[in-house]
mmCIF file of C-alpha atoms in Angstrom:
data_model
loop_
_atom_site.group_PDB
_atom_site.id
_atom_site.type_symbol
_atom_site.label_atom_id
_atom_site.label_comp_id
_atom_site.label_asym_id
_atom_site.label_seq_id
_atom_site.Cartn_x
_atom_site.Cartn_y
_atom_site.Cartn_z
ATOM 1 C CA UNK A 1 -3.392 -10.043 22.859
ATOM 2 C CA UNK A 2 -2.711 -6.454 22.446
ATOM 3 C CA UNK A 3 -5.101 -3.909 21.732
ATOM 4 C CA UNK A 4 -4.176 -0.723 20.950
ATOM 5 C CA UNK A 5 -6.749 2.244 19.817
ATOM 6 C CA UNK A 6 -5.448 5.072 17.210
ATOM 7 C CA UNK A 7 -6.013 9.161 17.545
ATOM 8 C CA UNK A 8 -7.242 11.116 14.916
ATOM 9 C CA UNK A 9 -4.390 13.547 13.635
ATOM 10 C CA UNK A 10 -5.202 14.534 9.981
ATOM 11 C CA UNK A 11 -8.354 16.300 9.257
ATOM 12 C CA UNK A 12 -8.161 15.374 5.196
ATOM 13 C CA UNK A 13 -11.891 14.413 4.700
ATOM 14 C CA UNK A 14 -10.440 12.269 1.726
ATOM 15 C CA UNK A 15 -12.359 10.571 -0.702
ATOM 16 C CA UNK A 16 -10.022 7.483 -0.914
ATOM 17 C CA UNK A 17 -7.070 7.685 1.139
ATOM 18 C CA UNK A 18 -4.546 5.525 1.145
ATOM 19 C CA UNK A 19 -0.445 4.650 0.399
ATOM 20 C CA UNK A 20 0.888 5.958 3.785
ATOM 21 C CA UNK A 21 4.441 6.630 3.287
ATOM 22 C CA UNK A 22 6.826 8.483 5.730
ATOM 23 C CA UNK A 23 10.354 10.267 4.722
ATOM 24 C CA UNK A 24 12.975 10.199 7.150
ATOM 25 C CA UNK A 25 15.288 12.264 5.424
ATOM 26 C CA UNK A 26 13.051 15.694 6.151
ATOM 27 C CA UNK A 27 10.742 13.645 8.702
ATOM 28 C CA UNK A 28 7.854 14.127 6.086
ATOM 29 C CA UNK A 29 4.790 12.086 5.917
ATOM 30 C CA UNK A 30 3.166 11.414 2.586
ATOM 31 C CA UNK A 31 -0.441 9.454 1.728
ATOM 32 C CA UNK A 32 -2.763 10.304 -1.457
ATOM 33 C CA UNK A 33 -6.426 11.043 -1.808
ATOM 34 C CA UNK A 34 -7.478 8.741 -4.665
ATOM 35 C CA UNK A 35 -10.958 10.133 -5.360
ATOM 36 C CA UNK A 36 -10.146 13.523 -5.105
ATOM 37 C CA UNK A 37 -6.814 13.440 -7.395
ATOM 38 C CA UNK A 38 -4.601 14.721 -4.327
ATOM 39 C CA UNK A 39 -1.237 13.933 -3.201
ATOM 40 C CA UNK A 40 -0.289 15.663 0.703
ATOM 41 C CA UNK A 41 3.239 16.304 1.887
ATOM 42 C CA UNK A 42 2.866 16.837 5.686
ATOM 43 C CA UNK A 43 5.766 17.735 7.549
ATOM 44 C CA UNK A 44 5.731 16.175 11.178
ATOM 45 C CA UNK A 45 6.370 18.654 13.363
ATOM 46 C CA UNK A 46 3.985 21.372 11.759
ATOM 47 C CA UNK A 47 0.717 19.148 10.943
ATOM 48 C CA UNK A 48 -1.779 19.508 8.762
ATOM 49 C CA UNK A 49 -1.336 23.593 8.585
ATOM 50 C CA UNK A 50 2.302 22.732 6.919
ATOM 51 C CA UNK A 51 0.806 20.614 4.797
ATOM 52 C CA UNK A 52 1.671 21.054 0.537
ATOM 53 C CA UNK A 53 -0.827 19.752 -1.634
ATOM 54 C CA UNK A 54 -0.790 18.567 -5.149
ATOM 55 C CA UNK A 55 -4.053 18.673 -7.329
ATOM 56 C CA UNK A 56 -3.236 16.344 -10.036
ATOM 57 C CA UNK A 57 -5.124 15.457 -13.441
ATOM 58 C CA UNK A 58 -5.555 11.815 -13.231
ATOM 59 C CA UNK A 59 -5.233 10.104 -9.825
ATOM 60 C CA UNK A 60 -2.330 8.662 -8.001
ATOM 61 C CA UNK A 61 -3.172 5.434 -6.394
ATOM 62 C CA UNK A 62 0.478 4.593 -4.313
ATOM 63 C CA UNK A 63 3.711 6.231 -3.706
ATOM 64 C CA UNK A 64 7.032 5.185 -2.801
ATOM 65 C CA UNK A 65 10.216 5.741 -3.214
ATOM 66 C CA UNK A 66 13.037 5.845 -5.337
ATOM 67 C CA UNK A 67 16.796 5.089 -5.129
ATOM 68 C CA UNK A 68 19.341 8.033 -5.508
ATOM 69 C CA UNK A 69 16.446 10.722 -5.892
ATOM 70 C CA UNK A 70 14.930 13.031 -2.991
ATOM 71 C CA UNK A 71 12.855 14.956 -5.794
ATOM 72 C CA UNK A 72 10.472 12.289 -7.001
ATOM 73 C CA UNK A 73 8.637 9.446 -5.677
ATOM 74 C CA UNK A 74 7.692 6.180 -7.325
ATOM 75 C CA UNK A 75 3.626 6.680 -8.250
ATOM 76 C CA UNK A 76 1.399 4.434 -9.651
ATOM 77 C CA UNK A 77 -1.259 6.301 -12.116
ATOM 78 C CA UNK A 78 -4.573 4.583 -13.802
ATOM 79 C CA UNK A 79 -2.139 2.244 -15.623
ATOM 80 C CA UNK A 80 1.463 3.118 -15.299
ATOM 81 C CA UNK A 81 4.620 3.212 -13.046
ATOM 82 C CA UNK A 82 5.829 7.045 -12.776
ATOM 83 C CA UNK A 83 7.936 9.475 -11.260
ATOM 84 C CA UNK A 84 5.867 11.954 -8.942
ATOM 85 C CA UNK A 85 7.438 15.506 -8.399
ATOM 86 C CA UNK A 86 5.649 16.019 -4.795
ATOM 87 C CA UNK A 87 6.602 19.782 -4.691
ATOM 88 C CA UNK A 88 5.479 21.001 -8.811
ATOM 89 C CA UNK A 89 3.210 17.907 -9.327
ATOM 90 C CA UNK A 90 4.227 16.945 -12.516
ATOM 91 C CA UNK A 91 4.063 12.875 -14.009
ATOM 92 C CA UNK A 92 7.012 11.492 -15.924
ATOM 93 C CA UNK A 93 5.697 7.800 -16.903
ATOM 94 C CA UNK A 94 7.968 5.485 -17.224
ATOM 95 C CA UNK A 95 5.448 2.073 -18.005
ATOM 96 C CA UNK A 96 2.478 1.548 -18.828
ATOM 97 C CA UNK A 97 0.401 -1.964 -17.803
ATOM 98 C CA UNK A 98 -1.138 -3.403 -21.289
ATOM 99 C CA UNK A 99 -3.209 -6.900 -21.025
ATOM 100 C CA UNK A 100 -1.793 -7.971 -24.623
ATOM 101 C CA UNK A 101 -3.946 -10.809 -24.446
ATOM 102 C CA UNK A 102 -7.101 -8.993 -23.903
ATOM 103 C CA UNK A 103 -7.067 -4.869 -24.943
ATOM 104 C CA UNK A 104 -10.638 -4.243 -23.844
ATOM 105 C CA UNK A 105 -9.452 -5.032 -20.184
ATOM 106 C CA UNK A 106 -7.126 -1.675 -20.340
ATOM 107 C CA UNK A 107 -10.706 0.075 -20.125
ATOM 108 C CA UNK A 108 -12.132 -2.062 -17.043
ATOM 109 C CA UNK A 109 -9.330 -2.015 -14.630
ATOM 110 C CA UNK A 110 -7.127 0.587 -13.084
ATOM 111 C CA UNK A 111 -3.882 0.420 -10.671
ATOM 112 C CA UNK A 112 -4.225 -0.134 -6.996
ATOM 113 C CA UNK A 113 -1.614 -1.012 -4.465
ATOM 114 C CA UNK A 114 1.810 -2.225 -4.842
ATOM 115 C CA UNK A 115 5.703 -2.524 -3.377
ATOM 116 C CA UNK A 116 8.639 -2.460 -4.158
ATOM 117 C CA UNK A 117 11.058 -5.576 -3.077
ATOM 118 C CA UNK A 118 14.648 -5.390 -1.628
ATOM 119 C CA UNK A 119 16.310 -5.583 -5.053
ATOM 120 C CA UNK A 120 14.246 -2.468 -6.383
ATOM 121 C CA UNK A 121 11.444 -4.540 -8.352
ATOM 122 C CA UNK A 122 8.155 -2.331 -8.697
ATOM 123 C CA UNK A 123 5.309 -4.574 -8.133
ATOM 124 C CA UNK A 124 1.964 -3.174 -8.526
ATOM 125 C CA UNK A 125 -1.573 -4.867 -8.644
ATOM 126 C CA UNK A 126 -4.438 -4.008 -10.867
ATOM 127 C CA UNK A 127 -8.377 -3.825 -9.528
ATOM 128 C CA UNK A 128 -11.682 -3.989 -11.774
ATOM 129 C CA UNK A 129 -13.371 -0.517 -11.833
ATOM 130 C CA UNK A 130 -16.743 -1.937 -10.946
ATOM 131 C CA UNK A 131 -14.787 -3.941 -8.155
ATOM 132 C CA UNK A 132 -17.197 -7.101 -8.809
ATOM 133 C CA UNK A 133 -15.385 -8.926 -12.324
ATOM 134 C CA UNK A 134 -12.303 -10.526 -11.096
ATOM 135 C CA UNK A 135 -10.097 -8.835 -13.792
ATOM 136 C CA UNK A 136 -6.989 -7.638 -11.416
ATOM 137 C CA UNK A 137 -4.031 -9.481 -11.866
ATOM 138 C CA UNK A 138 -0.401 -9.032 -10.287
ATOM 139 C CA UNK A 139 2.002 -7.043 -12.530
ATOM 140 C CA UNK A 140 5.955 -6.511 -11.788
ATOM 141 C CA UNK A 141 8.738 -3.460 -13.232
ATOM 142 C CA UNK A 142 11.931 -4.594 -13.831
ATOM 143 C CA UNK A 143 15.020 -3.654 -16.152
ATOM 144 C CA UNK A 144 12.225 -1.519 -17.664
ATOM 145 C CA UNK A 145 9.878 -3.771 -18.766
ATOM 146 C CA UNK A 146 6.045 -4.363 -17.095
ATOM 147 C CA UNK A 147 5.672 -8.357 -16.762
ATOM 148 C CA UNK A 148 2.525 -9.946 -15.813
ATOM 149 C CA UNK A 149 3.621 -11.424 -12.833
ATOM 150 C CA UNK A 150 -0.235 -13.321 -11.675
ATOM 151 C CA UNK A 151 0.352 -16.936 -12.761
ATOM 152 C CA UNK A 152 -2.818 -16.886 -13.861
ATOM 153 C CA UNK A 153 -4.297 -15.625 -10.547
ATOM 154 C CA UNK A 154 -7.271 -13.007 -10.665
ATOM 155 C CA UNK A 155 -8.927 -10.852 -8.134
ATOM 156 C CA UNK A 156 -11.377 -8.052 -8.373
ATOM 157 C CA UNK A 157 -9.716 -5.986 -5.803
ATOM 158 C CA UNK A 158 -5.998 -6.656 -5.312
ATOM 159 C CA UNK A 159 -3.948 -5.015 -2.178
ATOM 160 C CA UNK A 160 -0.391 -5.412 -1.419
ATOM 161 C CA UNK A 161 2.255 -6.717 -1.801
ATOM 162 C CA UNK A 162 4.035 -6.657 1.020
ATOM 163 C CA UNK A 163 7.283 -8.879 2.226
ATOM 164 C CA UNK A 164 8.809 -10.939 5.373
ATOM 165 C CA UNK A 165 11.699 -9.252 6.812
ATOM 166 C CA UNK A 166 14.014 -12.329 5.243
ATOM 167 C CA UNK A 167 12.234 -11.716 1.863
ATOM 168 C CA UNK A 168 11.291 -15.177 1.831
ATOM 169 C CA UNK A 169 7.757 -14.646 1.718
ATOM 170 C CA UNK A 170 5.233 -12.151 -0.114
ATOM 171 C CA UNK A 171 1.760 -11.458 1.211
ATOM 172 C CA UNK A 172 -1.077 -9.968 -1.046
ATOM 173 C CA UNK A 173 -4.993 -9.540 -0.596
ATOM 174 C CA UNK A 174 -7.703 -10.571 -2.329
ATOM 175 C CA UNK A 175 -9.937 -8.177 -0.714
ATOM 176 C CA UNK A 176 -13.520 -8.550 -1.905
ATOM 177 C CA UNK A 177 -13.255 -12.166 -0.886
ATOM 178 C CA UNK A 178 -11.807 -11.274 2.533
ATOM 179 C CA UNK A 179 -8.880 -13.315 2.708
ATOM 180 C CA UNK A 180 -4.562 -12.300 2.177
ATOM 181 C CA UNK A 181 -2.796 -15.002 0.763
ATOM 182 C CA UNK A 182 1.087 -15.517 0.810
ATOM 183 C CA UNK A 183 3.827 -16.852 -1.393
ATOM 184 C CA UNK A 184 6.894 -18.063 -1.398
ATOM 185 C CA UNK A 185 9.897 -15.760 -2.485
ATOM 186 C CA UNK A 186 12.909 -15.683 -4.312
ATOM 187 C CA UNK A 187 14.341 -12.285 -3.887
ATOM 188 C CA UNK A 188 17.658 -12.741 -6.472
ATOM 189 C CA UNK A 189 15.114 -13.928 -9.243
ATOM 190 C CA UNK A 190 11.956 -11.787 -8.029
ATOM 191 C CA UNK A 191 9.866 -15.382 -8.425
ATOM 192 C CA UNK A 192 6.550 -15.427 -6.526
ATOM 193 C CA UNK A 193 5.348 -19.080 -6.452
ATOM 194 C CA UNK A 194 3.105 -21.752 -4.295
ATOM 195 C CA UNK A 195 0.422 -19.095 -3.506
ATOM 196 C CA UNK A 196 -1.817 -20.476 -0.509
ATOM 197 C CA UNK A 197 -4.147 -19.007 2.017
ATOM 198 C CA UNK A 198 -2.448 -17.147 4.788
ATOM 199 C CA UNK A 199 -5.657 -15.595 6.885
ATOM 200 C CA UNK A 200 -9.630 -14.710 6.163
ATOM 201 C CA UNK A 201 -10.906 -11.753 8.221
ATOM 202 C CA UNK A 202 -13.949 -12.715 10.354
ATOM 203 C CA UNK A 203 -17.059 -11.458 10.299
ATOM 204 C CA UNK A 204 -16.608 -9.969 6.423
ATOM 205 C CA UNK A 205 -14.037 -7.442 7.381
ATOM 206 C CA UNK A 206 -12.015 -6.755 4.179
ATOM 207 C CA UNK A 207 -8.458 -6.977 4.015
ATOM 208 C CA UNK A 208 -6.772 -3.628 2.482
ATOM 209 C CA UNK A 209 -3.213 -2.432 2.692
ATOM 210 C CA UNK A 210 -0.476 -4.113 4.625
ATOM 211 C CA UNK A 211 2.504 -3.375 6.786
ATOM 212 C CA UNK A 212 5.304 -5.557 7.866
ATOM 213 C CA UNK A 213 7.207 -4.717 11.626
ATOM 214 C CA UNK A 214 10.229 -6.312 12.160
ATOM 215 C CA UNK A 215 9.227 -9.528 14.316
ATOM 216 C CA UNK A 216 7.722 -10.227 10.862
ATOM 217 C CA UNK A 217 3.759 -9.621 11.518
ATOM 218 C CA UNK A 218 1.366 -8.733 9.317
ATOM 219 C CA UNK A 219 -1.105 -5.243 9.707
ATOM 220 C CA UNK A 220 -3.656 -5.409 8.065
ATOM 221 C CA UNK A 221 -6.418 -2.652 7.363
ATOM 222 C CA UNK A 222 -9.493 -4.706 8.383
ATOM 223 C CA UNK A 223 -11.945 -2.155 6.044
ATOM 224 C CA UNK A 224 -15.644 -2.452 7.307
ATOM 225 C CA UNK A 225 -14.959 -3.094 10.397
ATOM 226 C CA UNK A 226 -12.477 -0.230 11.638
ATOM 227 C CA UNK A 227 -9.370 -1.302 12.543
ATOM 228 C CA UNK A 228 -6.363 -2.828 12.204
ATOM 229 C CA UNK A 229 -4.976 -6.154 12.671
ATOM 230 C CA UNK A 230 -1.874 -7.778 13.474
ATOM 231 C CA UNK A 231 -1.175 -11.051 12.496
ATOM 232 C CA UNK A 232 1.654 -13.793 13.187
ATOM 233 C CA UNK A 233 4.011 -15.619 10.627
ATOM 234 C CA UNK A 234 1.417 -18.436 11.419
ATOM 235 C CA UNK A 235 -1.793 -16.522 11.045
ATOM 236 C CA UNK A 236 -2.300 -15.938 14.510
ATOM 237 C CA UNK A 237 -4.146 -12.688 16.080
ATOM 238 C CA UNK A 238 -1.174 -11.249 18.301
ATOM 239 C CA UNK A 239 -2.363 -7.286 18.189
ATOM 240 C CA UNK A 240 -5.661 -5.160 17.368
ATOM 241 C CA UNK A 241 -5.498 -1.824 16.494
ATOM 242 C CA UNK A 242 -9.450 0.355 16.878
ATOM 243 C CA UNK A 243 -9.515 3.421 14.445
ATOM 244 C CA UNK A 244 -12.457 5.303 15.964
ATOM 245 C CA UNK A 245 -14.315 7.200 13.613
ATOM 246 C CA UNK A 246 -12.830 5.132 10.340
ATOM 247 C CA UNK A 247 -15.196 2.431 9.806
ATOM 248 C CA UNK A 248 -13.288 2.407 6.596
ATOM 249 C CA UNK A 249 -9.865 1.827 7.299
ATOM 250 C CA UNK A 250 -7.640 1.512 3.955
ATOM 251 C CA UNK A 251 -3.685 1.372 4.586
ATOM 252 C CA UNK A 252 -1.753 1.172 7.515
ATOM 253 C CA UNK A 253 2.356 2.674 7.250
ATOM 254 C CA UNK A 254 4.904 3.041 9.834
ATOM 255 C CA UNK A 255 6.673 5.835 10.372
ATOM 256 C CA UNK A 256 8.387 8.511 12.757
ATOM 257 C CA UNK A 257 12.211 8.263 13.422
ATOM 258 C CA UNK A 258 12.314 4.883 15.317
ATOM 259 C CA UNK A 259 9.458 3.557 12.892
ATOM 260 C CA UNK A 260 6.895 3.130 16.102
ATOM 261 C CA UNK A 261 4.463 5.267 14.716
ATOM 262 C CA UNK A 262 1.769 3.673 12.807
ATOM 263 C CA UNK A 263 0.048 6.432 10.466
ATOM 264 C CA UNK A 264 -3.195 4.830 9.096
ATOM 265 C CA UNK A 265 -5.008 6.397 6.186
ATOM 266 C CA UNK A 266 -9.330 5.766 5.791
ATOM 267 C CA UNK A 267 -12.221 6.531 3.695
ATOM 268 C CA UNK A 268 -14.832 9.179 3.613
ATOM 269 C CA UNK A 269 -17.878 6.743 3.127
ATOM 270 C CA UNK A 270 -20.314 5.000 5.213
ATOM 271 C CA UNK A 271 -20.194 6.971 8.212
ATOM 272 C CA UNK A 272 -16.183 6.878 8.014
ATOM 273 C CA UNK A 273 -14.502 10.102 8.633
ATOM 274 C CA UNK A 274 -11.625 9.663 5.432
ATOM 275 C CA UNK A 275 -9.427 11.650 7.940
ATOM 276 C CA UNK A 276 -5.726 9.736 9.061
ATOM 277 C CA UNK A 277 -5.341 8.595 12.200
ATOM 278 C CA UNK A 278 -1.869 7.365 14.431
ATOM 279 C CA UNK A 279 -0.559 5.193 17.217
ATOM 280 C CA UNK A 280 2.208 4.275 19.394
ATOM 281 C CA UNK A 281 2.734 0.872 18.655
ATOM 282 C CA UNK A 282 5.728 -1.263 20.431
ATOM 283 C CA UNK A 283 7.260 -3.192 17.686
ATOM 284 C CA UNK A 284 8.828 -0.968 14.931
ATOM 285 C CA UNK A 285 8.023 -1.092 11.323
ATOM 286 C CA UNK A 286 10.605 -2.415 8.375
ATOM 287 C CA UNK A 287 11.939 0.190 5.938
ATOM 288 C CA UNK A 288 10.586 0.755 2.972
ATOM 289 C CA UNK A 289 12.893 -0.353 -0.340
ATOM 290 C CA UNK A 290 13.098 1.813 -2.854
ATOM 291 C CA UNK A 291 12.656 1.238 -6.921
ATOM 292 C CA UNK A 292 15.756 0.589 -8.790
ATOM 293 C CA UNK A 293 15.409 2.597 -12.232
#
């Protein structure tokens, strides 16, 4: 098994960090401070002195991006899809989540993590406030309108979701209860059906975000327990990742030209520095899609 261990690069103290997300184009690397309301633009060859910051009004909880633009990002607010202008800051919303059957649950849940699958689908999870009532439910953008995309399936704290290299096969977290479960896939008709259990982390670690390298293992932020791990198609432990000084390890995102470089974001709690750390890792990531307006 490999075991690789991370090196502090970031000094952002954040609150909540998390979505990861690098730019080729301009070589930029992106990740958002949830707590604090921030969004960071860090160009890779100047650091965390070139940084550009965003103080925003309500929080941003994931970023990605979108097809045909290089001015916004895809951005996931308290309960709506968006369009982030990195540079000015400013929130065009585009959809907004609403639990029809149940308005009071608008009030107890807010967005988390999400994706966005090869044919441009923005899928996004939901996660209870108090992080205890299993209220969070899968939700999916596409041709403009939010669907509730759970079949019925509930979590307290949702994370993902990410996708095989074929597309064949969508992974997502349950993270309170410590385990990432998987699906199977239908890419042309963006069905997600016969969910099972894919891995539990030992020992309580939590799973958080998720990356996808192009052998087709899983990363997953093991948060508690400070690091990362890689997992096979078949569940198997194949790689560890240590992230000293980030007991609370959130998302992990590759990035860097050849897509080597995993950046991985973590949380200013419990002894956990909230700062973002990186590594040389030997199997490249996949490239991010983009959402299809």
């Amino acid at each position: 098994m490999k075991e690789y261990v991370a090196e502090e690069w970031l000094p952002s103290n954040s609150g909540l960090g998390e979505s990861p997300l690098y730019r080729e184009s301009d070589d930029t690397f992106f990740f958002v401070d949830i707590k604090n309301k921030l969004v960071h633009a860090v160009p890779l060859a100047q650091g965390w002195h070139g940084k550009h910051t965003v103080a925003l009004d309500a929080p941003v909880t994931r970023l990605d991006f979108v097809e045909g633009r290089s001015d916004v990002l895809a951005a996931q607010t308290r309960l709506g899809f968006a369009l982030l202008d990195p540079t000015k800051g400013t929130l065009d919303q585009i959809a907004t989540v609403d639990h029809v059957e149940d308005a009071s649950l608008n009030d107890k849940v807010r967005m988390n993590d999400g994706g966005i699958d090869a044919r441009g689908r923005w899928w996004a999870g939901t996660m209870a406030l108090n992080e205890e009532d299993s209220v969070g439910r899968l939700w999916c953008l596409r041709d403009g309108k939010v669907n509730d995309a759970s079949a019925g399936a509930r979590s307290a704290v949702l994370n993902g979701p990410v996708w095989s290299p074929d597309d064949k096969t969508m992974y997502v977290c349950d993270t309170p209860q410590g385990m990432v479960y998987q699906y199977d896939y239908d890419v042309e008709s963006g069905e997600a059906t016969n969910r099972r259990l894919f891995v539990q982390l030992e020992g309580g670690g939590m799973p958080d975000g998720l990356a996808v390298d192009v052998e087709g293992h899983i990363w997953v932020a093991a948060n508690s327990q400070g690091k990362i791990v890689r997992f096979s198609p078949q569940g198997a432990i194949t790689a560890t990742c240590l992230v000293p000084g980030a007991k609370m390890t959130s998302c992990p995102g590759f990035g860097g030209k050849d897509l080597k470089t995993m950046f991985i974001t973590s949380i200013a709690d419990d002894g956990s520095t909230g700062n973002v750390y990186r590594v040389r890792v030997d199997v490249a990531g996949i490239r991010r899609h983009a959402f299809r307006l």
